[in-house]
mmCIF file with all atom_site columns, C-alpha atoms in Angstrom:
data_model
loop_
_atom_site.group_PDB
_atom_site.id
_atom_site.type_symbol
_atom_site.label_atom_id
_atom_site.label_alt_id
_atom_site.label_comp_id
_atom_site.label_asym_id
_atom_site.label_entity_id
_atom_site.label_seq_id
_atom_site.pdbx_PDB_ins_code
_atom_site.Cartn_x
_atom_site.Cartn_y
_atom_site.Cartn_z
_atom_site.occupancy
_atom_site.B_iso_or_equiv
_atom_site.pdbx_formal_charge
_atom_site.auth_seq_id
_atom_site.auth_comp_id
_atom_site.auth_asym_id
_atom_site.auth_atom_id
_atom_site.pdbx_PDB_model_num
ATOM 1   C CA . UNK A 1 1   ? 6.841  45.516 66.810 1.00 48.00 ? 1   UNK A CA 1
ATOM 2   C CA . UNK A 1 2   ? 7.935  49.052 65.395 1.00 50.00 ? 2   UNK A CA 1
ATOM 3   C CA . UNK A 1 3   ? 5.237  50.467 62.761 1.00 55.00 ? 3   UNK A CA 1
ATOM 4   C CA . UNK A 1 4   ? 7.746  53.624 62.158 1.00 55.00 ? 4   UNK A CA 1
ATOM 5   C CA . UNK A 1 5   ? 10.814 52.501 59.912 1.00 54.00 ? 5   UNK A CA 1
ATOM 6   C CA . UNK A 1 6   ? 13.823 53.006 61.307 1.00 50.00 ? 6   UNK A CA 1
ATOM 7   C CA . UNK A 1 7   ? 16.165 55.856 59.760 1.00 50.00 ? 7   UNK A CA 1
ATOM 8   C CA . UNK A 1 8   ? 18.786 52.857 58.456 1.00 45.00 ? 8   UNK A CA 1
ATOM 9   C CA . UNK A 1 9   ? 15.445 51.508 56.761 1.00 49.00 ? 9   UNK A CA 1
ATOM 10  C CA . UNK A 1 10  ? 14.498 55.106 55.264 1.00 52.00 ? 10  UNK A CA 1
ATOM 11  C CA . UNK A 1 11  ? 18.391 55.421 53.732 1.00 48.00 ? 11  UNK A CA 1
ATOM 12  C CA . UNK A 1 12  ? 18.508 52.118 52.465 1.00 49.00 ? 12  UNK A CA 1
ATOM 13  C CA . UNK A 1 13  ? 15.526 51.616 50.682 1.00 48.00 ? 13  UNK A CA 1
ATOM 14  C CA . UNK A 1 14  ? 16.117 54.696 48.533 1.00 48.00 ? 14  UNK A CA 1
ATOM 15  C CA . UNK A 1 15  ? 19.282 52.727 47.536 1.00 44.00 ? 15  UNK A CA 1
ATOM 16  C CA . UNK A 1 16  ? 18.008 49.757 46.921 1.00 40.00 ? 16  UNK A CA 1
ATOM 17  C CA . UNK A 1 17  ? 14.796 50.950 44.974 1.00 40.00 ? 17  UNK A CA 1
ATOM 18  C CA . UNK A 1 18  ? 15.139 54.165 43.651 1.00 40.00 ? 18  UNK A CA 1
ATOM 19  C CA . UNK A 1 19  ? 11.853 54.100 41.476 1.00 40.00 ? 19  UNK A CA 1
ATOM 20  C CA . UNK A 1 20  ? 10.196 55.130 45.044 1.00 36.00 ? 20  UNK A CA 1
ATOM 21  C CA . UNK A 1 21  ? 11.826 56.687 47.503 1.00 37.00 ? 21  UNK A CA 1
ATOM 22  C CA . UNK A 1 22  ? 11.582 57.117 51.240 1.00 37.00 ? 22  UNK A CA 1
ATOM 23  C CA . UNK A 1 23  ? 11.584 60.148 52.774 1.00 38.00 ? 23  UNK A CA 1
ATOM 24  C CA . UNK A 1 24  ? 13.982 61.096 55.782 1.00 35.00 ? 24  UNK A CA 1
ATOM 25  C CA . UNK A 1 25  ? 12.640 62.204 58.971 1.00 34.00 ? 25  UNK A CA 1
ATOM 26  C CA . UNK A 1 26  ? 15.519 64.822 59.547 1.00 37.00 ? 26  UNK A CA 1
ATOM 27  C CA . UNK A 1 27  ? 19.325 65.768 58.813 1.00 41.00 ? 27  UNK A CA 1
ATOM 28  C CA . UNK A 1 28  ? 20.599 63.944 61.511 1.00 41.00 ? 28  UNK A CA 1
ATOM 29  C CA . UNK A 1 29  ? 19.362 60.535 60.328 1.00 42.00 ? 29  UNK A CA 1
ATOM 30  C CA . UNK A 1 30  ? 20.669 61.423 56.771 1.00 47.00 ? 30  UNK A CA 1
ATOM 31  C CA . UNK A 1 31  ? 24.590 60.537 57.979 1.00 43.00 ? 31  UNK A CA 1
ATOM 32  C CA . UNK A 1 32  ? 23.538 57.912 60.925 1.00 47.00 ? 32  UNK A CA 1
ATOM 33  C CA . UNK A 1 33  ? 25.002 55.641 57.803 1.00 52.00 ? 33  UNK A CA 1
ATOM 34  C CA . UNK A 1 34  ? 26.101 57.809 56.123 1.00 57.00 ? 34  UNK A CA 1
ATOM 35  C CA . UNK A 1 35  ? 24.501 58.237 52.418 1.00 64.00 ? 35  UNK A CA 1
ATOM 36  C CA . UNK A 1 36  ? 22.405 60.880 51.083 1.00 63.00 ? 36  UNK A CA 1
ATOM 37  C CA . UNK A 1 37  ? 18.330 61.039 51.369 1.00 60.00 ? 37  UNK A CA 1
ATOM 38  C CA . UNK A 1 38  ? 17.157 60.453 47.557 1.00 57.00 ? 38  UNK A CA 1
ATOM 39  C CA . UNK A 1 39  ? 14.033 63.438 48.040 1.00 53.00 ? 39  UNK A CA 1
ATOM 40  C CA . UNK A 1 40  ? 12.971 65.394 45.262 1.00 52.00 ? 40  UNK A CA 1
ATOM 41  C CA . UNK A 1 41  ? 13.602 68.898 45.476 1.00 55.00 ? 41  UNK A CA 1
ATOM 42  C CA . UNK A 1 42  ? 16.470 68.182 48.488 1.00 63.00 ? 42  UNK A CA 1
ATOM 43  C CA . UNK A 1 43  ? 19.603 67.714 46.532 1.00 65.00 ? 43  UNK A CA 1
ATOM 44  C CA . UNK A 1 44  ? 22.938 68.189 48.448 1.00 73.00 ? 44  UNK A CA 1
ATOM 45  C CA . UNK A 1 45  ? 25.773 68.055 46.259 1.00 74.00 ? 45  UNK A CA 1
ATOM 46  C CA . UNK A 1 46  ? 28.285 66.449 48.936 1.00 76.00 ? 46  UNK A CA 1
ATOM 47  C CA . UNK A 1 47  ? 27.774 65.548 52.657 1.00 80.00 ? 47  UNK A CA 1
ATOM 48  C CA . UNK A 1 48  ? 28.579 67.213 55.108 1.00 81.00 ? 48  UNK A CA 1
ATOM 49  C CA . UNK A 1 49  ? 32.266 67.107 56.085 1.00 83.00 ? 49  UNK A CA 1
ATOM 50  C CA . UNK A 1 50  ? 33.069 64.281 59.013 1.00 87.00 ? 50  UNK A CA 1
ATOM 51  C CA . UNK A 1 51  ? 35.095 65.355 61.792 1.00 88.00 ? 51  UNK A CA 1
ATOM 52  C CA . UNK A 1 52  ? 37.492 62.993 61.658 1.00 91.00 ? 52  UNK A CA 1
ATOM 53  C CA . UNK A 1 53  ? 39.354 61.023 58.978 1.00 90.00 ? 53  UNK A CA 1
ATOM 54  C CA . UNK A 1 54  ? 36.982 58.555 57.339 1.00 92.00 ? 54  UNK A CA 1
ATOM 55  C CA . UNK A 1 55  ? 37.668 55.337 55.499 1.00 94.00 ? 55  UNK A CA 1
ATOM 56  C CA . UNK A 1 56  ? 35.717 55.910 52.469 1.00 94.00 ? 56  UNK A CA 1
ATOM 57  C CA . UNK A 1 57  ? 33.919 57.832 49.911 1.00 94.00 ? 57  UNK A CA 1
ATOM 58  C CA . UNK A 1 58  ? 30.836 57.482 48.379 1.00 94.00 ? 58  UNK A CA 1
ATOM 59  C CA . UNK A 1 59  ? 29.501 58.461 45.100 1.00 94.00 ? 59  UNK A CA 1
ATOM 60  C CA . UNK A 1 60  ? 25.655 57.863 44.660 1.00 90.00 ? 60  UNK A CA 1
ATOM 61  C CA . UNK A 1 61  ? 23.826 58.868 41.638 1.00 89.00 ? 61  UNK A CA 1
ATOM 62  C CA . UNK A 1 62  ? 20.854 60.569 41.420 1.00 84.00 ? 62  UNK A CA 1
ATOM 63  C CA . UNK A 1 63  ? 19.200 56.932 41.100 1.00 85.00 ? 63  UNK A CA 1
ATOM 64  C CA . UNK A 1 64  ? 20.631 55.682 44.165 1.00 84.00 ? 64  UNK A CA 1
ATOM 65  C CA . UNK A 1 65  ? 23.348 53.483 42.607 1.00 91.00 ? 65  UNK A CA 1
ATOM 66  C CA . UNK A 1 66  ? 26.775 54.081 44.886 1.00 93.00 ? 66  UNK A CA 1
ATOM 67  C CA . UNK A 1 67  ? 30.058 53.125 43.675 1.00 95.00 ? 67  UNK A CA 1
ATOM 68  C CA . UNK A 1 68  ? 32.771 53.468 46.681 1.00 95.00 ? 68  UNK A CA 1
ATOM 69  C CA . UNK A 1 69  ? 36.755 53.818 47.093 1.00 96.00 ? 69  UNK A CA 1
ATOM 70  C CA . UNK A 1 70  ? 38.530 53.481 50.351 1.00 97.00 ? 70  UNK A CA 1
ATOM 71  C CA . UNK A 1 71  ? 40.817 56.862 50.978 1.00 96.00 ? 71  UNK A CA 1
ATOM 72  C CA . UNK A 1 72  ? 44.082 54.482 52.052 1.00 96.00 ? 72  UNK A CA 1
ATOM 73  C CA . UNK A 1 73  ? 43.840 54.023 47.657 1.00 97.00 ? 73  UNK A CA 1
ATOM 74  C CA . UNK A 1 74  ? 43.721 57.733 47.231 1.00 96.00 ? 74  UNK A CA 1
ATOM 75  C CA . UNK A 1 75  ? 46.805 58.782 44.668 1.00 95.00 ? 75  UNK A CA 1
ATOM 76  C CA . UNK A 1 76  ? 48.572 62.346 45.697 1.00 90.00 ? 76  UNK A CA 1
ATOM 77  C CA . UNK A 1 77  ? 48.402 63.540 42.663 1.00 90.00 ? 77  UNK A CA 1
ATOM 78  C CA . UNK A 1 78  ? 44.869 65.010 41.741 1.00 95.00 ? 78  UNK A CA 1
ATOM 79  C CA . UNK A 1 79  ? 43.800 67.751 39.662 1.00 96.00 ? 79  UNK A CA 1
ATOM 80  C CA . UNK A 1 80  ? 41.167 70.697 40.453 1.00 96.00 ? 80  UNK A CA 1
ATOM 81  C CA . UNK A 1 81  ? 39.669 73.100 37.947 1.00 94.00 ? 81  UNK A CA 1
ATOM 82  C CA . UNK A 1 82  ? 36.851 75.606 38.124 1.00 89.00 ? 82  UNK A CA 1
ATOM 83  C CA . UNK A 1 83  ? 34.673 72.711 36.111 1.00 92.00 ? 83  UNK A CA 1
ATOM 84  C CA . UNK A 1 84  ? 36.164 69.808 37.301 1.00 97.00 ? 84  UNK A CA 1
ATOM 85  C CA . UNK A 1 85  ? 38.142 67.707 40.015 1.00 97.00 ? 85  UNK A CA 1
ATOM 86  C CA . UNK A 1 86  ? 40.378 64.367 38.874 1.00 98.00 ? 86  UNK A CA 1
ATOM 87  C CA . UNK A 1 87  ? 41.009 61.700 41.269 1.00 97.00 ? 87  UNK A CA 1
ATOM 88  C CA . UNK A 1 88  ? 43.136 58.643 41.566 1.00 96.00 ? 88  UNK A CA 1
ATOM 89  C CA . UNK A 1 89  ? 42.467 55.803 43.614 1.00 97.00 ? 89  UNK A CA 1
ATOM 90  C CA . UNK A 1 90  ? 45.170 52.530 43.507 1.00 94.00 ? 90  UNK A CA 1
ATOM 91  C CA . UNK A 1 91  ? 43.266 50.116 44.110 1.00 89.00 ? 91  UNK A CA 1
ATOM 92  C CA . UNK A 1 92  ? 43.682 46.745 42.900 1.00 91.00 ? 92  UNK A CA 1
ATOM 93  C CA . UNK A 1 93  ? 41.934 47.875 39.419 1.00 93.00 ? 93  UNK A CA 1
ATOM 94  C CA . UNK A 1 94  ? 43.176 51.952 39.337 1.00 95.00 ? 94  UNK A CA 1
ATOM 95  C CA . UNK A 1 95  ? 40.644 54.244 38.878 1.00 96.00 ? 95  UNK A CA 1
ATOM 96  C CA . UNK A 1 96  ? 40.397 58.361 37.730 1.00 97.00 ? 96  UNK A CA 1
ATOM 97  C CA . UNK A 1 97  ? 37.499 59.822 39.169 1.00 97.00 ? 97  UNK A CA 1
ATOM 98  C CA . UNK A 1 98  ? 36.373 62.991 37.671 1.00 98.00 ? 98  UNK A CA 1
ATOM 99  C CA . UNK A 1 99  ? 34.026 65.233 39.122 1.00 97.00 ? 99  UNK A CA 1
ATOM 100 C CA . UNK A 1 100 ? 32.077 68.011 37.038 1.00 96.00 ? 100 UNK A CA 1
ATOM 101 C CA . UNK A 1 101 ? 30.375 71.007 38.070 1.00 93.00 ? 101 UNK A CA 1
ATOM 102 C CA . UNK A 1 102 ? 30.792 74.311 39.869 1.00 91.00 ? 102 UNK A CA 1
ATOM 103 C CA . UNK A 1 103 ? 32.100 75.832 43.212 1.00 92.00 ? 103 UNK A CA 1
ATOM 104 C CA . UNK A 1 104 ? 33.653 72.467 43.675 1.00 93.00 ? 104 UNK A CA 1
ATOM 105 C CA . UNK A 1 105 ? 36.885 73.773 45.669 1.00 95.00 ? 105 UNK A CA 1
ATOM 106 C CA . UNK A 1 106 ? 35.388 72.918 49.081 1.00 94.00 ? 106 UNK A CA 1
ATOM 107 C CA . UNK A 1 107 ? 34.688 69.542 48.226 1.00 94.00 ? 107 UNK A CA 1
ATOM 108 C CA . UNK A 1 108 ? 37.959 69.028 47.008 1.00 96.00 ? 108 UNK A CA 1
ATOM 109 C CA . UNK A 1 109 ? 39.642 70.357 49.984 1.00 95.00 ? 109 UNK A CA 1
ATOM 110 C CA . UNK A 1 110 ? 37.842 67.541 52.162 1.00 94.00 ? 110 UNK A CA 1
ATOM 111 C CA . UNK A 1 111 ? 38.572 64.921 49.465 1.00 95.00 ? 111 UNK A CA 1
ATOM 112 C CA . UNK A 1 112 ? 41.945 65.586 50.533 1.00 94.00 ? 112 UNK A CA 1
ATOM 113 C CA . UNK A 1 113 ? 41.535 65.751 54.392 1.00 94.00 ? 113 UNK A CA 1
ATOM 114 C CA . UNK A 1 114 ? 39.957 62.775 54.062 1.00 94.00 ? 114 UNK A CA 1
ATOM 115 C CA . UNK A 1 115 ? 36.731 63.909 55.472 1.00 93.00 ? 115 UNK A CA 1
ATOM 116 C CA . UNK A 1 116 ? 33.884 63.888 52.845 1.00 91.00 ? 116 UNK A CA 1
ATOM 117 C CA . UNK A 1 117 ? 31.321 60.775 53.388 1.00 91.00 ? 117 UNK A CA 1
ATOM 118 C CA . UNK A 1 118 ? 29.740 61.364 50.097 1.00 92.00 ? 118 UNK A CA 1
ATOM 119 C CA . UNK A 1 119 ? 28.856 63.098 46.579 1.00 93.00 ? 119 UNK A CA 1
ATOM 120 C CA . UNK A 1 120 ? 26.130 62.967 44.549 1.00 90.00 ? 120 UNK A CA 1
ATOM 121 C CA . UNK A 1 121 ? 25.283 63.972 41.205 1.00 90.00 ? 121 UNK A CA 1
ATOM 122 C CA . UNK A 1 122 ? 22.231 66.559 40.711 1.00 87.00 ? 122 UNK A CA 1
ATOM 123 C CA . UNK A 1 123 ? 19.286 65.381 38.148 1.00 81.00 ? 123 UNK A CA 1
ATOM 124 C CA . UNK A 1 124 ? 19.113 69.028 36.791 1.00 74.00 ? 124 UNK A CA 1
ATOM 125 C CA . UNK A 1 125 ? 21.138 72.328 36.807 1.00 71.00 ? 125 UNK A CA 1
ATOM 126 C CA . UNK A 1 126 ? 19.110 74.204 39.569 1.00 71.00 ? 126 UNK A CA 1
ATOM 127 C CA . UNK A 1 127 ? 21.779 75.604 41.752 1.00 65.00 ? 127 UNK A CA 1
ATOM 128 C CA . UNK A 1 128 ? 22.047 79.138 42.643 1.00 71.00 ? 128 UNK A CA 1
ATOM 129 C CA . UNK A 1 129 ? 25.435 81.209 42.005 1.00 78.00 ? 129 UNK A CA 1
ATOM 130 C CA . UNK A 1 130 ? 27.603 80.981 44.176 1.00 77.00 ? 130 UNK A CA 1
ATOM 131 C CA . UNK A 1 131 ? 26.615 77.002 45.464 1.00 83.00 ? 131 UNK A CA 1
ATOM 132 C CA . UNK A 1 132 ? 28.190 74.138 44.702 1.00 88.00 ? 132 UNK A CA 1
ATOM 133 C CA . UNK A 1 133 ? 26.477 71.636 42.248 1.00 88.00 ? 133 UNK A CA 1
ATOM 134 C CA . UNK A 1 134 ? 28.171 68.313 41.344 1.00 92.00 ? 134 UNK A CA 1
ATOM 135 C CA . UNK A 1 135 ? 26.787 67.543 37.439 1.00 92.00 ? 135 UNK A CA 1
ATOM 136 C CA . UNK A 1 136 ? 28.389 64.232 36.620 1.00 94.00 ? 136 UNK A CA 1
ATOM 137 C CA . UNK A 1 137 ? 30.877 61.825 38.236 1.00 96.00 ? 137 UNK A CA 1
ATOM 138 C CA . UNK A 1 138 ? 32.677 59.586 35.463 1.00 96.00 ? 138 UNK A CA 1
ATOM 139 C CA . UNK A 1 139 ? 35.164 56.186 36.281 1.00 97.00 ? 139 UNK A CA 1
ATOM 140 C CA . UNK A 1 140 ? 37.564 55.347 33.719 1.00 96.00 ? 140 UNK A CA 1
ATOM 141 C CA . UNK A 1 141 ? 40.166 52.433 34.460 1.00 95.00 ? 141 UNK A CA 1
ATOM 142 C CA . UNK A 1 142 ? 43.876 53.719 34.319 1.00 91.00 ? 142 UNK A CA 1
ATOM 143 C CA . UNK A 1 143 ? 45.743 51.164 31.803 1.00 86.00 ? 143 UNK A CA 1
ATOM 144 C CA . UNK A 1 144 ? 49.590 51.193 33.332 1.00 76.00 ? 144 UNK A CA 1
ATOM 145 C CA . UNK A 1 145 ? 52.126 53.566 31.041 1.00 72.00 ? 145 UNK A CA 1
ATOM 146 C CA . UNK A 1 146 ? 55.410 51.908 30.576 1.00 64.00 ? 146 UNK A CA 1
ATOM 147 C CA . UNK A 1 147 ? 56.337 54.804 28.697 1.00 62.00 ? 147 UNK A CA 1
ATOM 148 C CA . UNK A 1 148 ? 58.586 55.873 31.926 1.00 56.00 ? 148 UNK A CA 1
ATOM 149 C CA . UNK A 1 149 ? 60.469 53.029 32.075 1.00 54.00 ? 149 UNK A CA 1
ATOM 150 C CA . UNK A 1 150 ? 63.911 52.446 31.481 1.00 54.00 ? 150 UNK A CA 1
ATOM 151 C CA . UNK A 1 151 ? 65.147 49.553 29.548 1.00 52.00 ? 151 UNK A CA 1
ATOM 152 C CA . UNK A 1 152 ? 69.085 50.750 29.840 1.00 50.00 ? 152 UNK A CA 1
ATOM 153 C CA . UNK A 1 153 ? 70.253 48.446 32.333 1.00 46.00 ? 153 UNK A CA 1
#
């Protein structure tokens, strides 16, 4: 038997049971699956960007909760602002995703190039200027508009 967890055990516990988290051993086994280590004091706004195209995104909470879309729902049409970046994903239930904080264009750029694994949402306002620092993530459902449509047959 193993008495050293192994690094899939060390992310997923965090997740599971946020009230006392597990510290990662290094960076590396921080994206063997892919979500963020939950350690005080080692907040990382977004992962680091894949190398390829990935299927998904997660966003995690400073809790540990994760709430996931798959890129293939991804609507062209987003929206980026100093403060803020709005999403759509398609999905069977459509969702806008908006993402708060500050020096967020980099993360938006890999939304797009479908290469960001995950973001996470900071606890506090600690980051320096000039770093990126993801303050909220909010999910609305997108009722349909038939405003558009044409009844003039």
């Amino acid at each position: 038997m193993h008495d050293k967890p192994s690094a899939l055990q060390n992310i997923l516990r965090p997740v599971s049971s946020p009230a006392s988290p597990a510290p990662l051993t290094t960076a590396e086994d921080n994206d063997e699956v892919g979500l963020p280590a939950l350690i005080e004091g080692s907040y990382q706004p977004y992962a680091r960007a894949s190398n390829k195209p990935l299927s998904s995104i997660h966003f995690v909470t400073p809790k540990g909760d994760v709430r996931s879309f798959q890129y293939v729902d991804l609507d062209s049409d987003a929206r980026f602002t100093p403060e803020q970046i709005t999403l759509a994903f398609t999905g069977s239930t459509p969702i806008r995703v908006e993402i708060r904080g500050r020096n967020l264009w980099r993360l938006y750029d890999y939304i797009h190039q479908q290469r960001m694994r995950w973001v996470m949402v900071a606890t506090r306002d600690f980051a320096k200027d000039g770093e990126p620092l993801v303050t909220a993530v909010d999910f609305t459902v997108v009722k349909p508009d038939h405003s558009d449509s044409d009844d003039s047959a």
